[in-house]
């Protein structure tokens, strides 16, 4: 919109062949939503998109989940270091979600509450799980789903890139049977 806080979202979509000798198509999509202070969130989001996209493009595609996990760790540590070096960016971080299609296989990774959905046969399915306080409270039976929509802790993110403790990327697909 034209009013409100600055847009701290960043994204990229890349397509290429696996290698010069392997023509298998590969598509990589990433979205990142910055958090933390004036201009800090957009810096963290941009760092995530650039660093992770570059690491994926430079990989050999043999171990996609390990590549994504390593890229998330490297990026998180780089964001945390940049925040320590500049007091105006202290506490900056970003959520991140990636979808990497190699041939006919889908690999995902996420931290935070940026989501990945699958649209198939007119049905929309959420593949990722939010790393938020309310999601954890629901999983532990503290809150019911209907209690989460307006909960005061609704926007408390528990896992993000740039945190003091390097987060583990969530690479599990969550598919529900309909």
Tab-separated table of C-alpha atoms in Angstrom, residues 31-170:
chain	number	residue	atom	x	y	z
A	31	UNK	CA	10.463	-15.074	-0.305
A	32	UNK	CA	11.730	-13.258	2.731
A	33	UNK	CA	9.881	-10.903	5.103
A	34	UNK	CA	12.137	-8.662	7.175
A	35	UNK	CA	11.640	-7.924	10.856
A	36	UNK	CA	13.207	-5.455	13.240
A	37	UNK	CA	13.442	-1.717	13.150
A	38	UNK	CA	13.904	1.083	10.632
A	39	UNK	CA	15.403	-0.273	7.395
A	40	UNK	CA	16.865	-3.243	9.263
A	41	UNK	CA	14.221	-5.734	8.172
A	42	UNK	CA	14.568	-4.898	4.515
A	43	UNK	CA	18.364	-5.301	4.768
A	44	UNK	CA	17.986	-8.733	6.366
A	45	UNK	CA	15.386	-9.798	3.786
A	46	UNK	CA	17.594	-8.672	0.891
A	47	UNK	CA	20.600	-10.486	2.371
A	48	UNK	CA	18.552	-13.673	2.672
A	49	UNK	CA	17.283	-13.589	-0.908
A	50	UNK	CA	20.690	-12.772	-2.379
A	51	UNK	CA	22.780	-15.177	-0.283
A	52	UNK	CA	20.492	-18.193	-0.407
A	53	UNK	CA	19.757	-17.755	-4.133
A	54	UNK	CA	23.488	-17.535	-4.857
A	55	UNK	CA	24.308	-20.627	-2.779
A	56	UNK	CA	21.578	-22.646	-4.512
A	57	UNK	CA	22.756	-21.517	-7.960
A	58	UNK	CA	26.338	-22.539	-7.120
A	59	UNK	CA	25.363	-25.966	-5.744
A	60	UNK	CA	25.592	-29.227	-7.644
A	61	UNK	CA	21.969	-30.234	-6.831
A	62	UNK	CA	23.040	-33.616	-5.420
A	63	UNK	CA	21.901	-32.834	-1.877
A	64	UNK	CA	19.213	-30.131	-2.115
A	65	UNK	CA	17.984	-30.273	1.492
A	66	UNK	CA	21.534	-30.128	2.870
A	67	UNK	CA	22.260	-27.213	0.515
A	68	UNK	CA	19.189	-25.322	1.728
A	69	UNK	CA	19.951	-26.031	5.390
A	70	UNK	CA	23.556	-24.860	4.982
A	71	UNK	CA	22.454	-21.738	3.065
A	72	UNK	CA	19.994	-20.835	5.842
A	73	UNK	CA	22.703	-21.255	8.506
A	74	UNK	CA	25.289	-19.178	6.612
A	75	UNK	CA	22.727	-16.467	5.909
A	76	UNK	CA	21.453	-16.337	9.486
A	77	UNK	CA	24.978	-15.969	10.843
A	78	UNK	CA	25.778	-13.221	8.287
A	79	UNK	CA	22.637	-11.279	9.228
A	80	UNK	CA	23.425	-11.613	12.949
A	81	UNK	CA	26.991	-10.358	12.365
A	82	UNK	CA	25.791	-7.372	10.315
A	83	UNK	CA	23.336	-6.494	13.082
A	84	UNK	CA	26.116	-6.591	15.698
A	85	UNK	CA	28.269	-4.251	13.583
A	86	UNK	CA	25.588	-1.546	13.270
A	87	UNK	CA	23.590	-0.463	16.327
A	88	UNK	CA	20.776	0.868	14.093
A	89	UNK	CA	20.281	-2.654	12.776
A	90	UNK	CA	20.462	-4.423	16.125
A	91	UNK	CA	17.779	-7.110	16.298
A	92	UNK	CA	17.177	-7.273	12.569
A	93	UNK	CA	16.104	-10.562	11.099
A	94	UNK	CA	13.875	-12.103	8.502
A	95	UNK	CA	11.522	-14.962	7.887
A	96	UNK	CA	12.226	-17.026	4.792
A	97	UNK	CA	10.586	-19.712	2.682
A	98	UNK	CA	12.071	-21.445	-0.376
A	99	UNK	CA	10.725	-23.871	-2.932
A	100	UNK	CA	13.238	-25.631	-5.180
A	101	UNK	CA	11.950	-27.799	-7.994
A	102	UNK	CA	14.527	-30.050	-9.648
A	103	UNK	CA	12.963	-32.026	-12.458
A	104	UNK	CA	9.763	-33.363	-10.887
A	105	UNK	CA	10.925	-33.172	-7.263
A	106	UNK	CA	10.013	-30.400	-4.821
A	107	UNK	CA	12.290	-29.417	-1.936
A	108	UNK	CA	11.267	-26.781	0.598
A	109	UNK	CA	12.852	-24.952	3.511
A	110	UNK	CA	11.421	-22.337	5.834
A	111	UNK	CA	11.889	-20.397	9.045
A	112	UNK	CA	9.366	-18.035	10.580
A	113	UNK	CA	5.862	-17.464	9.293
A	114	UNK	CA	6.472	-17.061	5.565
A	115	UNK	CA	4.529	-19.904	4.023
A	116	UNK	CA	4.606	-22.260	1.065
A	117	UNK	CA	1.353	-23.500	-0.431
A	118	UNK	CA	0.664	-26.131	-3.068
A	119	UNK	CA	-2.191	-25.613	-5.505
A	120	UNK	CA	-3.300	-28.900	-7.046
A	121	UNK	CA	-6.604	-29.728	-8.715
A	122	UNK	CA	-8.169	-26.553	-7.360
A	123	UNK	CA	-7.177	-27.347	-3.760
A	124	UNK	CA	-4.790	-25.118	-1.824
A	125	UNK	CA	-2.642	-26.923	0.742
A	126	UNK	CA	-0.261	-25.262	3.220
A	127	UNK	CA	3.040	-27.183	3.123
A	128	UNK	CA	4.915	-25.346	5.867
A	129	UNK	CA	4.200	-24.789	9.541
A	130	UNK	CA	4.614	-21.365	11.149
A	131	UNK	CA	7.389	-20.996	13.697
A	132	UNK	CA	5.372	-18.726	15.974
A	133	UNK	CA	4.333	-18.636	19.602
A	134	UNK	CA	0.688	-19.343	18.768
A	135	UNK	CA	1.573	-22.320	16.532
A	136	UNK	CA	3.627	-23.846	19.364
A	137	UNK	CA	0.788	-23.163	21.813
A	138	UNK	CA	-1.670	-24.927	19.480
A	139	UNK	CA	0.635	-27.937	19.066
A	140	UNK	CA	0.949	-28.223	22.873
A	141	UNK	CA	-2.820	-27.939	23.364
A	142	UNK	CA	-2.600	-24.581	25.157
A	143	UNK	CA	-4.661	-22.803	22.478
A	144	UNK	CA	-7.422	-23.955	20.161
A	145	UNK	CA	-7.230	-22.873	16.483
A	146	UNK	CA	-10.142	-20.461	16.921
A	147	UNK	CA	-8.267	-18.723	19.790
A	148	UNK	CA	-5.220	-17.870	17.666
A	149	UNK	CA	-6.679	-15.368	15.180
A	150	UNK	CA	-6.680	-12.358	17.532
A	151	UNK	CA	-4.243	-13.586	20.181
A	152	UNK	CA	-1.834	-10.907	21.508
A	153	UNK	CA	1.152	-13.178	20.740
A	154	UNK	CA	-0.033	-13.857	17.197
A	155	UNK	CA	2.979	-12.152	15.610
A	156	UNK	CA	5.688	-13.484	17.948
A	157	UNK	CA	8.096	-15.336	15.669
A	158	UNK	CA	10.133	-18.047	17.382
A	159	UNK	CA	12.517	-18.985	14.539
A	160	UNK	CA	14.053	-16.531	12.041
A	161	UNK	CA	17.253	-15.779	10.149
A	162	UNK	CA	19.512	-13.451	12.109
A	163	UNK	CA	18.589	-14.709	15.570
A	164	UNK	CA	21.283	-15.084	18.218
A	165	UNK	CA	20.936	-18.864	17.968
A	166	UNK	CA	21.296	-20.109	14.384
A	167	UNK	CA	17.904	-21.589	13.426
A	168	UNK	CA	17.407	-24.986	11.877
A	169	UNK	CA	15.611	-24.723	8.542
A	170	UNK	CA	12.371	-26.698	8.510
